[in-house]
XYZ file of C-alpha atoms in Angstrom:
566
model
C 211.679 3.972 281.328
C 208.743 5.981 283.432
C 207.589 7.136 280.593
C 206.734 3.824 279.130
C 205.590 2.721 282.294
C 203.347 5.213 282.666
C 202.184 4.081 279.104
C 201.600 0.814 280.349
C 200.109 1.647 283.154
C 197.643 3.438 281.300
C 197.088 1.510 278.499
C 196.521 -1.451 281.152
C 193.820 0.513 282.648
C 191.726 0.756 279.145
C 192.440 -2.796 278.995
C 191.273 -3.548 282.276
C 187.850 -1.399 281.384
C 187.496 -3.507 278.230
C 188.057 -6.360 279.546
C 185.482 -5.798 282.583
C 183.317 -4.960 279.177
C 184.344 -8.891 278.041
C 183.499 -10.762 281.319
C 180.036 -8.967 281.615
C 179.264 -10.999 278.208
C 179.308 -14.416 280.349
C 176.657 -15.740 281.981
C 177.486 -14.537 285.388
C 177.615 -10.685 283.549
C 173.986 -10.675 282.482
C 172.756 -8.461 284.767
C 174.675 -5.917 283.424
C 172.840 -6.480 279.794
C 169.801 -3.739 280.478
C 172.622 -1.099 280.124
C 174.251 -2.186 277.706
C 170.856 -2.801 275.500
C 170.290 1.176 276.589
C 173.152 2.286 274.877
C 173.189 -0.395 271.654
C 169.437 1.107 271.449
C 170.311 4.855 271.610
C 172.509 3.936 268.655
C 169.828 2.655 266.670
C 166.674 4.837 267.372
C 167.093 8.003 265.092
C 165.296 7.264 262.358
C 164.749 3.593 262.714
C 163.018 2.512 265.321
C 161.512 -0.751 263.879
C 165.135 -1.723 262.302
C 166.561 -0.464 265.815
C 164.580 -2.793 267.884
C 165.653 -5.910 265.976
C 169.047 -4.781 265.190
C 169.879 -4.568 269.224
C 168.756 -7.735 269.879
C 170.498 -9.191 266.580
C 173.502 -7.532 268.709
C 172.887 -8.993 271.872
C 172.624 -12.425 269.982
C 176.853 -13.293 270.304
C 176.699 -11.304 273.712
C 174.625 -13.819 275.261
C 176.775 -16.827 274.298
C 179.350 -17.768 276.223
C 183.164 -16.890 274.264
C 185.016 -19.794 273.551
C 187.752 -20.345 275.150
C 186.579 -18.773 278.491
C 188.357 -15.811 279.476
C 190.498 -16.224 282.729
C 192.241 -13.427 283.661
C 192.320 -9.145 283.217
C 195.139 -7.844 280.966
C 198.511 -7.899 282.449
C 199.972 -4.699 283.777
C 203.560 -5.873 284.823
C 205.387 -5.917 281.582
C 205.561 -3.928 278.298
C 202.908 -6.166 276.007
C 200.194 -4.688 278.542
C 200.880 -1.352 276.836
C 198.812 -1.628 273.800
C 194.579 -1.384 273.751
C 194.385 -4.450 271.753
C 195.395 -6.675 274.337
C 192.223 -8.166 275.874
C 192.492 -10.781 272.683
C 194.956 -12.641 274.552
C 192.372 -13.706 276.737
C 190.641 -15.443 273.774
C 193.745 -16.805 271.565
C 197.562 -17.184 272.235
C 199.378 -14.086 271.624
C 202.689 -14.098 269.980
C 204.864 -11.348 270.061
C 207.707 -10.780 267.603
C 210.133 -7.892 266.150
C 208.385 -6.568 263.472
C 211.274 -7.066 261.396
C 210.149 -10.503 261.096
C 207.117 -9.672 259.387
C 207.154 -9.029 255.558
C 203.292 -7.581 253.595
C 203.400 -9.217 249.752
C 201.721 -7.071 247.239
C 201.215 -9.577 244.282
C 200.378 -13.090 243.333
C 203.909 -13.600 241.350
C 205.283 -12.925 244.433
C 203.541 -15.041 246.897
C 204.343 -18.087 244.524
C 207.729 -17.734 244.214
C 207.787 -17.158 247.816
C 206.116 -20.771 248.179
C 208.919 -22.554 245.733
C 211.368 -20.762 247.669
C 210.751 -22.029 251.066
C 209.462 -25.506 249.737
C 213.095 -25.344 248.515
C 214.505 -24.309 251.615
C 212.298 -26.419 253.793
C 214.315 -28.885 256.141
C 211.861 -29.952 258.714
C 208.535 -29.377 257.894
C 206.170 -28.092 255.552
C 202.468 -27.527 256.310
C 200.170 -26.540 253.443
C 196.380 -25.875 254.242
C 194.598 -24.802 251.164
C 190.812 -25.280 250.127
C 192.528 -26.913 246.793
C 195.326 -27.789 244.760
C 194.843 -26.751 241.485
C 196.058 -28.879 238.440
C 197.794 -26.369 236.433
C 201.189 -26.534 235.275
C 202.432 -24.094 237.662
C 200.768 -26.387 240.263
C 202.609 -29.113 239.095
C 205.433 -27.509 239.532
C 204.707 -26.762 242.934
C 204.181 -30.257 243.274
C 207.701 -31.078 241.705
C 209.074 -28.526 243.967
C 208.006 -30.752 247.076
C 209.383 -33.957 245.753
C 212.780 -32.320 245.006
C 212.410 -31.127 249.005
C 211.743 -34.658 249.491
C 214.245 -36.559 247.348
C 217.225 -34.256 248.729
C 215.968 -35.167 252.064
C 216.233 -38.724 251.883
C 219.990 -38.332 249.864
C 221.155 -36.174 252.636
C 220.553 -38.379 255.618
C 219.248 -42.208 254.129
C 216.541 -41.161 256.373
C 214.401 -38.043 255.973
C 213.453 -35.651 258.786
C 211.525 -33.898 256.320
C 207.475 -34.156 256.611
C 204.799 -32.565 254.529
C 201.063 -31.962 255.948
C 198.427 -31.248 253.587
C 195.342 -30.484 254.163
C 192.582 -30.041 251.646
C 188.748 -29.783 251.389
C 187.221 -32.927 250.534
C 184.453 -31.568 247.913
C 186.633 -29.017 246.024
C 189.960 -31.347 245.865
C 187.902 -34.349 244.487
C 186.077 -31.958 241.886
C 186.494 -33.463 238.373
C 188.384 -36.729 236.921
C 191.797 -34.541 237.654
C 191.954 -33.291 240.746
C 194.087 -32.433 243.792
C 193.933 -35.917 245.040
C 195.148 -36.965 241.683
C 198.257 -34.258 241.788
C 199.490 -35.606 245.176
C 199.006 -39.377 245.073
C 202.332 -39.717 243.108
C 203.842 -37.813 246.249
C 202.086 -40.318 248.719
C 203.273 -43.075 246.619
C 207.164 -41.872 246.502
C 207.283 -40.775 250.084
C 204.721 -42.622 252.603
C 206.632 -42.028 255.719
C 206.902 -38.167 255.286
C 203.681 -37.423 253.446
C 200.374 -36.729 254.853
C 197.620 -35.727 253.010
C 194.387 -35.050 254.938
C 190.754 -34.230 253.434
C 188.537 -32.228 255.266
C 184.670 -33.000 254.732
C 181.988 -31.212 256.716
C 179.608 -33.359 259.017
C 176.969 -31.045 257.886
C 176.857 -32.862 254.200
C 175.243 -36.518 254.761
C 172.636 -38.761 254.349
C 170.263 -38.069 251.449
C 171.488 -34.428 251.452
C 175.153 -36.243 250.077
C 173.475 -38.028 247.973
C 171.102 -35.536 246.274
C 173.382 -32.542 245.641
C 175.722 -32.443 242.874
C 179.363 -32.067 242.493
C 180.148 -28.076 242.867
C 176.409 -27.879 244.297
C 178.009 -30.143 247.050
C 180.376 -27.411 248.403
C 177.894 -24.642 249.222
C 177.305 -27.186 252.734
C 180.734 -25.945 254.105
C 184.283 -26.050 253.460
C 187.997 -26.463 254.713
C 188.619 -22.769 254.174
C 191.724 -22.216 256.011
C 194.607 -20.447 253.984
C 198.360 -21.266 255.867
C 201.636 -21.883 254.466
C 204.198 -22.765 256.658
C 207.672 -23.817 256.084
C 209.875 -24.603 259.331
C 209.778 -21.372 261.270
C 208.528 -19.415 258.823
C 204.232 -19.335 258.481
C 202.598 -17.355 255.426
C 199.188 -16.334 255.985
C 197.082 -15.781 252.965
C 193.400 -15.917 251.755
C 195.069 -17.409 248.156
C 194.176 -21.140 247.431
C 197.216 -23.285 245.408
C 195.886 -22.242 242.196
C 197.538 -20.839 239.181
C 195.001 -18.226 239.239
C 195.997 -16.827 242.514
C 199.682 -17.042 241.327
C 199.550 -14.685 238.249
C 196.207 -12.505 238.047
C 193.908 -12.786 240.569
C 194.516 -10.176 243.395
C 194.548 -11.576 247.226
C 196.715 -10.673 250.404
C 199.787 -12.313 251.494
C 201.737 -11.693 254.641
C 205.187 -13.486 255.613
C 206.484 -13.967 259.633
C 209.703 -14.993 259.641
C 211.792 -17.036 262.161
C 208.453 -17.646 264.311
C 208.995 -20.971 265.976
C 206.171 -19.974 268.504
C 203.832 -19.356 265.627
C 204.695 -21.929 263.066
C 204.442 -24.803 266.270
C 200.812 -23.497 266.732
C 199.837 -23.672 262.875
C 200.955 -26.876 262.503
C 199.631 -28.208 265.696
C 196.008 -26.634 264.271
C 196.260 -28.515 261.084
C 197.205 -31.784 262.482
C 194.111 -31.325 264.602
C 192.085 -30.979 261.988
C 193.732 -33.343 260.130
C 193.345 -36.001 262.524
C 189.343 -35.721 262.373
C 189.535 -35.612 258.572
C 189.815 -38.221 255.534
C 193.216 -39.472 254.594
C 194.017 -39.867 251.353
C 195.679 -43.524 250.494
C 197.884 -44.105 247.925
C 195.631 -45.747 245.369
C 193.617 -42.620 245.656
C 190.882 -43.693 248.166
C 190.444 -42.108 251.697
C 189.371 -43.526 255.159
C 189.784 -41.945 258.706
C 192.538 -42.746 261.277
C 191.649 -45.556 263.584
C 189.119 -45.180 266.348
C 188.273 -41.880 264.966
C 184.319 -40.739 263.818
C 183.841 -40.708 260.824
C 182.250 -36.764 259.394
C 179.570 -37.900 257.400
C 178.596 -41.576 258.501
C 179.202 -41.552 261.941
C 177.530 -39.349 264.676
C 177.283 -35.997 264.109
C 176.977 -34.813 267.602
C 179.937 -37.245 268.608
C 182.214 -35.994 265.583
C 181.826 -32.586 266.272
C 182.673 -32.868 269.778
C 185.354 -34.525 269.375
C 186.928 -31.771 266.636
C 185.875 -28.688 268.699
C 188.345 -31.015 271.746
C 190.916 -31.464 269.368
C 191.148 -27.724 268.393
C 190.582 -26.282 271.777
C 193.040 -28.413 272.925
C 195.564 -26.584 270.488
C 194.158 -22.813 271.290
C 194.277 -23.990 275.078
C 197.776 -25.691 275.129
C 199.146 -22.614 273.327
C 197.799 -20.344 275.569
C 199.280 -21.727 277.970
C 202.625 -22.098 276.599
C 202.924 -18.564 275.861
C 201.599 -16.991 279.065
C 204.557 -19.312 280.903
C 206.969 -18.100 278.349
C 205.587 -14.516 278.973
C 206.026 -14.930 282.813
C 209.231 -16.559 282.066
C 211.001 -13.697 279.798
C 209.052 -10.687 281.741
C 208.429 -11.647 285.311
C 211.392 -14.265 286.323
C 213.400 -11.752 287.866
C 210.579 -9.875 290.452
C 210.526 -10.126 294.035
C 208.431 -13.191 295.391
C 207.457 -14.094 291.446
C 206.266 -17.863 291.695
C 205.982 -18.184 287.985
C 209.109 -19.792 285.889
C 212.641 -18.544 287.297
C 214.700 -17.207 284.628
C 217.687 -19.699 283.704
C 220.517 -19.997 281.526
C 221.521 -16.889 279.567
C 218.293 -15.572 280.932
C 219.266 -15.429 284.451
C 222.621 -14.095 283.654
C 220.470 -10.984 282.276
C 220.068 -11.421 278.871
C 215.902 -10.772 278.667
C 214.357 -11.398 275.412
C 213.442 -7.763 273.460
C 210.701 -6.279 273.876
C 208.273 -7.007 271.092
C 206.293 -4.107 268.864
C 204.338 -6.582 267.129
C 201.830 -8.955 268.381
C 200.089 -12.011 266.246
C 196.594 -13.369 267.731
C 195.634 -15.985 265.482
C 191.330 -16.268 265.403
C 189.549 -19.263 264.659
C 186.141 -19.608 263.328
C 184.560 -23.613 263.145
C 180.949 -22.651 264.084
C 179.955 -26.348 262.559
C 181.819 -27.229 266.065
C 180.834 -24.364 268.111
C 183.738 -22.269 267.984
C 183.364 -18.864 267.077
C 186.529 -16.548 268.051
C 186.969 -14.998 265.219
C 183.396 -13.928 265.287
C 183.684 -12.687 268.499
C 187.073 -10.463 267.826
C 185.736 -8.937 265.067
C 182.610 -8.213 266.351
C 184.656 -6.008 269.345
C 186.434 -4.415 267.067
C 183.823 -3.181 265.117
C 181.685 -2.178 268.194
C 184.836 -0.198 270.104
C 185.726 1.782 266.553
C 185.518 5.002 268.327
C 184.641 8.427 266.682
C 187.028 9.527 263.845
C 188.677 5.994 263.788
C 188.936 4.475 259.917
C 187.924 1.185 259.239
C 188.807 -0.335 255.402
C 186.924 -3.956 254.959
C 187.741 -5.610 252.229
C 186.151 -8.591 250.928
C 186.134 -10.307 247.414
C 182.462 -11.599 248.022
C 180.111 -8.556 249.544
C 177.922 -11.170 251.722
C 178.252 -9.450 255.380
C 176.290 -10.994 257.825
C 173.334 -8.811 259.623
C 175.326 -8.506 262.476
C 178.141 -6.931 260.651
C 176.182 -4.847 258.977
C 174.090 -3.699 261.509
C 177.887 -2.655 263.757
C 178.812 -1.086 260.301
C 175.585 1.388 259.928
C 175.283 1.631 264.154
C 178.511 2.231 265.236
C 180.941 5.641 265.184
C 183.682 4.978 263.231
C 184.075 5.801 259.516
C 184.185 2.706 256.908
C 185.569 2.238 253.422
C 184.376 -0.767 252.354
C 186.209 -2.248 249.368
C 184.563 -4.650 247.303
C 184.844 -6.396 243.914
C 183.003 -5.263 240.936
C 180.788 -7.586 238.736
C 183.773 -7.953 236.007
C 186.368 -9.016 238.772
C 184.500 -11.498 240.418
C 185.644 -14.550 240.159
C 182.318 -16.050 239.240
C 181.947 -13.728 236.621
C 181.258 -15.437 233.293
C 180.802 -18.884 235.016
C 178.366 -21.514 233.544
C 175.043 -22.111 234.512
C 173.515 -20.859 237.522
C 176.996 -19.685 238.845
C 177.047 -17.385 236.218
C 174.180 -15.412 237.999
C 176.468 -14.921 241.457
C 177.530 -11.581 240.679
C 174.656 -10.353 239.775
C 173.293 -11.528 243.357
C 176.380 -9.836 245.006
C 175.176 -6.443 243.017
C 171.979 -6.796 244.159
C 173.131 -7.508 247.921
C 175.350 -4.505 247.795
C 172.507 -2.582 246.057
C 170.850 -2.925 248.840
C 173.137 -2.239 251.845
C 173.935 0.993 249.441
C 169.964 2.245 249.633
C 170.075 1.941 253.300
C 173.042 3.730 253.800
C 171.637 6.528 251.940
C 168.313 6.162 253.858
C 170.620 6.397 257.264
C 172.323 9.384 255.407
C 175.625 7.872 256.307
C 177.496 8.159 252.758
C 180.158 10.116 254.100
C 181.003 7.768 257.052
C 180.216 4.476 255.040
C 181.342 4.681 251.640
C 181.414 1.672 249.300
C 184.368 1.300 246.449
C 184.559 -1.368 243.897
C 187.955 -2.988 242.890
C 188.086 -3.079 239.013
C 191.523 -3.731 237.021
C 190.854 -5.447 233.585
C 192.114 -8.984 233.247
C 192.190 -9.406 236.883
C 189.896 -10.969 239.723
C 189.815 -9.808 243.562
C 189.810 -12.382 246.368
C 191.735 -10.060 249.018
C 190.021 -10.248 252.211
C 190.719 -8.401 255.861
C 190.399 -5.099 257.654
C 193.107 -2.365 258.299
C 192.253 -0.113 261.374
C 193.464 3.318 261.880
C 193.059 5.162 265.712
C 191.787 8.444 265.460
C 194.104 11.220 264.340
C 196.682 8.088 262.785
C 197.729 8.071 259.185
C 198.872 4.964 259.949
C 197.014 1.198 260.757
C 197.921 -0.196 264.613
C 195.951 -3.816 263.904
C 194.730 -5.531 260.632
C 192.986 -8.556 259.732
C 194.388 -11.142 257.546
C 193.420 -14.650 256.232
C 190.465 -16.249 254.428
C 187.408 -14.947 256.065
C 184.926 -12.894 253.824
C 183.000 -11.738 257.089
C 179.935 -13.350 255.244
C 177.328 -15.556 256.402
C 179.677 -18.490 254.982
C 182.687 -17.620 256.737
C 181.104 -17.155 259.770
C 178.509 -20.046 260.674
C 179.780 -23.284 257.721
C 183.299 -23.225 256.837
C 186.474 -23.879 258.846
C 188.218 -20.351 258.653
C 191.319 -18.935 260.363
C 192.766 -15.189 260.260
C 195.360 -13.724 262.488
C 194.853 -10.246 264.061
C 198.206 -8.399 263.491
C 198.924 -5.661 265.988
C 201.597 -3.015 265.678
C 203.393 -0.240 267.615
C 206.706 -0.162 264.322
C 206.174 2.631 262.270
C 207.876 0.528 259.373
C 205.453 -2.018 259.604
C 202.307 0.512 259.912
C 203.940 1.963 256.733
C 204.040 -1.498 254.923
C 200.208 -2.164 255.672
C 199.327 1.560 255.016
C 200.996 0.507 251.376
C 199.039 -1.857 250.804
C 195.756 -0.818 251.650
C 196.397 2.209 249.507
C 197.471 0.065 246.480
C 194.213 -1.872 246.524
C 191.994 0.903 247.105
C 193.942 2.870 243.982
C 192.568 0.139 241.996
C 188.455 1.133 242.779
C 185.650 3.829 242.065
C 183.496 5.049 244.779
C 180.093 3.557 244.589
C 177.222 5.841 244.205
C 173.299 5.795 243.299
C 174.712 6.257 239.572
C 176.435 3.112 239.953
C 173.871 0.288 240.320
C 172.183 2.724 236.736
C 175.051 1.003 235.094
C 174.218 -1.598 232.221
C 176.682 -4.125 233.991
C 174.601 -3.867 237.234
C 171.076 -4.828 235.795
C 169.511 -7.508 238.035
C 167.230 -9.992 236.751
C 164.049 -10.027 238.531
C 164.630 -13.736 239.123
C 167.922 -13.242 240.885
C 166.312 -10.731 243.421
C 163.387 -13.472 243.843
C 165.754 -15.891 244.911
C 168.987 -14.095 246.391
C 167.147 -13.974 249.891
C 167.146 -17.484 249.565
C 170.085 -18.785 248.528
C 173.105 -15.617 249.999
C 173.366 -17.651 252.963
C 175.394 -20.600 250.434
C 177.911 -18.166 248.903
């Protein structure tokens, strides 16, 4: 016991440093920004003094802007969750922590859809699907028939179902073509209007003459309902995978399952709603309108819609915050002399305390169309405080990162293994058209953050790796981070951003950080990081010499025009 108090206590105390490191980043911390541009620019200079000078203030760009939510209050060094160095993101987010017993890592897309028609199955409650689309497959539909047997069994048990089902879509992709996923679920919202709910997303950035112009696929470059969650009850998959029969049989993604997580699963579907509520709903003769009294995204007021959506989903981040630092106080501090904060009762005050977690969930957001941009912010940290010898493996199915990723990547300590997919697995590879020419723009994009690399002469610490596997695609997306002398990751990254330009300033995204003292668990992400990275070739100058990576002169004309759409 003074052993792991004297963990704490030290662990708090790097906390407490970082998080001194967080509040200088407000407004009232500014003066402290000459020394911190001193030390982002002694990181640049060698070598690159032009590229240095516009990289630190590229840095200092998300420093400058105020974090949303603002942080309160310095790490907590009372209990046992102020023991780990990761824990200055509860002052952003909620933090949840669990057993890690309750967390399961999928390794394949068979899997994850069996999982979903076995908790659809089991679902008594609820059901929350977010998804940027509904495919219209056969193994969709039976997804689909899945959720009306849910339903049907619902209303036999009880005459009355206490079943509901949330959907929520993007507007552009799940009205593309005459068949659609409107067109899938309207038979549901016919059947079962009292428990279904199906909401379209549509950005307030596509309108006017801009809606009007652009052309169906075109349309959904403006932004997008990107958010990947799949939650039955108490139990909440996260995911990058859409509801596609692609993603169920042989394109490669990332899938991880927490289990019994009331806490979790209450937040989810309290995010959802939210953005549900400032979305389209989808009627049953298969046209949409908004709820009463609400904006509407595209012909009402921009300004006024947005506002009112970054409200509704700060509201959730806020109230859940909240929730869980009175449970914390609750569980952890009841019982201390002179504690204020929520007196233990029931089996609680009778001395039954709650376990002590080794897992921790921070879910991030990312809505920068309504000014929210936490999962920016996280990421950013955790690529800046990557100390020497730490590993970092990225892994992204579309090789897009923004500057300011790129320019942590090439300026900071740690070493990188950047996983990415080759032209072949791309999932625009062999498209129609001018899609058709996306992966040759992703070559070129990587071709480039390759050549200055090698003019930084950091290939050993930043080494590139394609993902190949023949009659697959790669979507997986996320970050695994291994401490310095670990075999084994503490934290990873999992959702649907691609740390690109997309994800982080036009679509709606949501990841959760995942940290971990269980060796178990560390093993099971460890596994699978090592399973995708089996499945790639190290990228070197006699890569991009390669037939299959010739770029036409027209795609490197416009590419600098267009990367920020895809």
């Amino acid at each position: 016991m003074a052993a792991r108090k004297r963990k704490a206590r030290a662990m708090a105390a790097g906390g407490a440093a970082l998080w001194g490191r967080l509040s200088a980043w407000l407004p009232r911390g500014r003066l402290g920004l000459a020394a911190l541009l001193g030390r982002l620019s002694d990181r640049f200079s060698r070598g690159r003094d032009r590229r240095a000078r516009r990289s630190s203030w590229l840095l200092l760009a998300p420093l400058l802007t105020p974090p949303v939510p603002v942080i309160t209050a310095p790490p907590c060094t009372l209990c046992p969750e102020g023991a780990h160095r990761f824990q200055w993101i509860r002052n952003l987010v909620p933090e949840f922590g669990i057993s890690s017993s309750h967390v399961k890592v999928l390794s394949s897309p068979a899997e994850f859809y069996e999982l979903l028609k076995v908790q659809i199955k089991a679902a008594k409650q609820r059901m929350v699907m977010a998804s940027l689309y509904l495919g219209t497959g056969l193994l969709e539909q039976e997804l689909v028939y899945c959720l009306e047997e849910a339903l049907e069994k619902s209303l036999q048990a009880k005459g009355s179902s206490d079943l509901r089902v949330s959907i929520l879509l993007d507007y552009t992709r799940g009205s593309r073509g005459r068949k659609n996923s409107r067109t899938m679920l309207i038979p549901l919202l016919q059947r079962f209007p009292e428990q279904v709910r199906v909401s379209l997303f549509h950005t307030p950035n596509l309108r006017g003459l801009l809606r009007l112009l652009i052309p169906e696929r075109f349309n959904e470059t403006i932004g997008l309902q990107h958010i990947k969650v799949y939650l039955f009850d108490d139990n909440v998959i996260l995911s990058g995978a859409n509801l596609s029969d692609l993603y169920f049989t042989n394109r490669q993604d990332r899938y991880v399952l927490l289990r019994d997580s009331p806490e979790i699963a209450d937040f989810f579907t309290e995010l959802v709603d939210a953005i549900g509520d400032v979305s389209l709903q989808l009627q049953q003769d298969d046209t949409v309108q908004m709820m009463e009294g609400m904006v509407h995204p595209y012909q009402g007021d921009k300004v006024a819609y947005c506002e009112i959506a970054k409200r509704r989903v700060m509201e959730v981040i806020n109230s859940a915050r909240t929730r869980q630092e009175l449970l914390h106080a609750k569980t952890f501090h009841g019982s201390q002399p002179g504690s204020s904060l929520l007196p233990q009762q029931g089996s609680q005050a009778s001395g039954s305390l709650k376990p002590e977690p080794d897992t921790w969930i921070y879910p991030l957001i990312q809505m920068k169309p309504f000014g929210i941009q936490i999962d920016e912010m996280v990421t950013e940290t955790l690529l800046t405080e990557a100390e020497r010898d730490a590993r970092i493996y990225l892994t992204t199915g579309y090789f897009n990162l923004t500057q300011a990723y790129m320019d942590l990547i090439l300026g900071t300590r740690a070493e990188y293994r950047i996983l990415l997919a080759s032209p072949e697995v791309n999932g625009f590879f062999g498209a129609k058209g001018v899609a058709g020419a996306i992966p040759a723009a992703y070559v070129y994009i990587e071709q480039q953050f390759y050549s200055e690399v090698c003019c930084l002469q950091q290939q050993e610490r930043v080494q590139l790796q394609e993902y190949s596997r023949a009659g697959w695609t790669f979507h997986a997306k996320g970050l695994w981070l291994y401490l310095a002398g670990s075999d084994l990751p503490c934290l990873t990254l999992i959702g649907s951003p691609n740390f690109g330009y997309r994800s982080v300033h036009r679509d709606l995204e949501a990841q959760v950080a995942i940290v971990t003292e269980n060796k178990a668990l560390q093993q099971q992400l460890h596994q699978e990081q090592e399973q995708l990275y089996l499945c790639s070739g190290v990228v070197s100058t006699s890569t991009f010499e390669q037939p299959s990576r010739y770029v036409k002169l027209w795609v490197k004309l416009v590419t600098p025009l267009i990367k920020n759409f895809f």
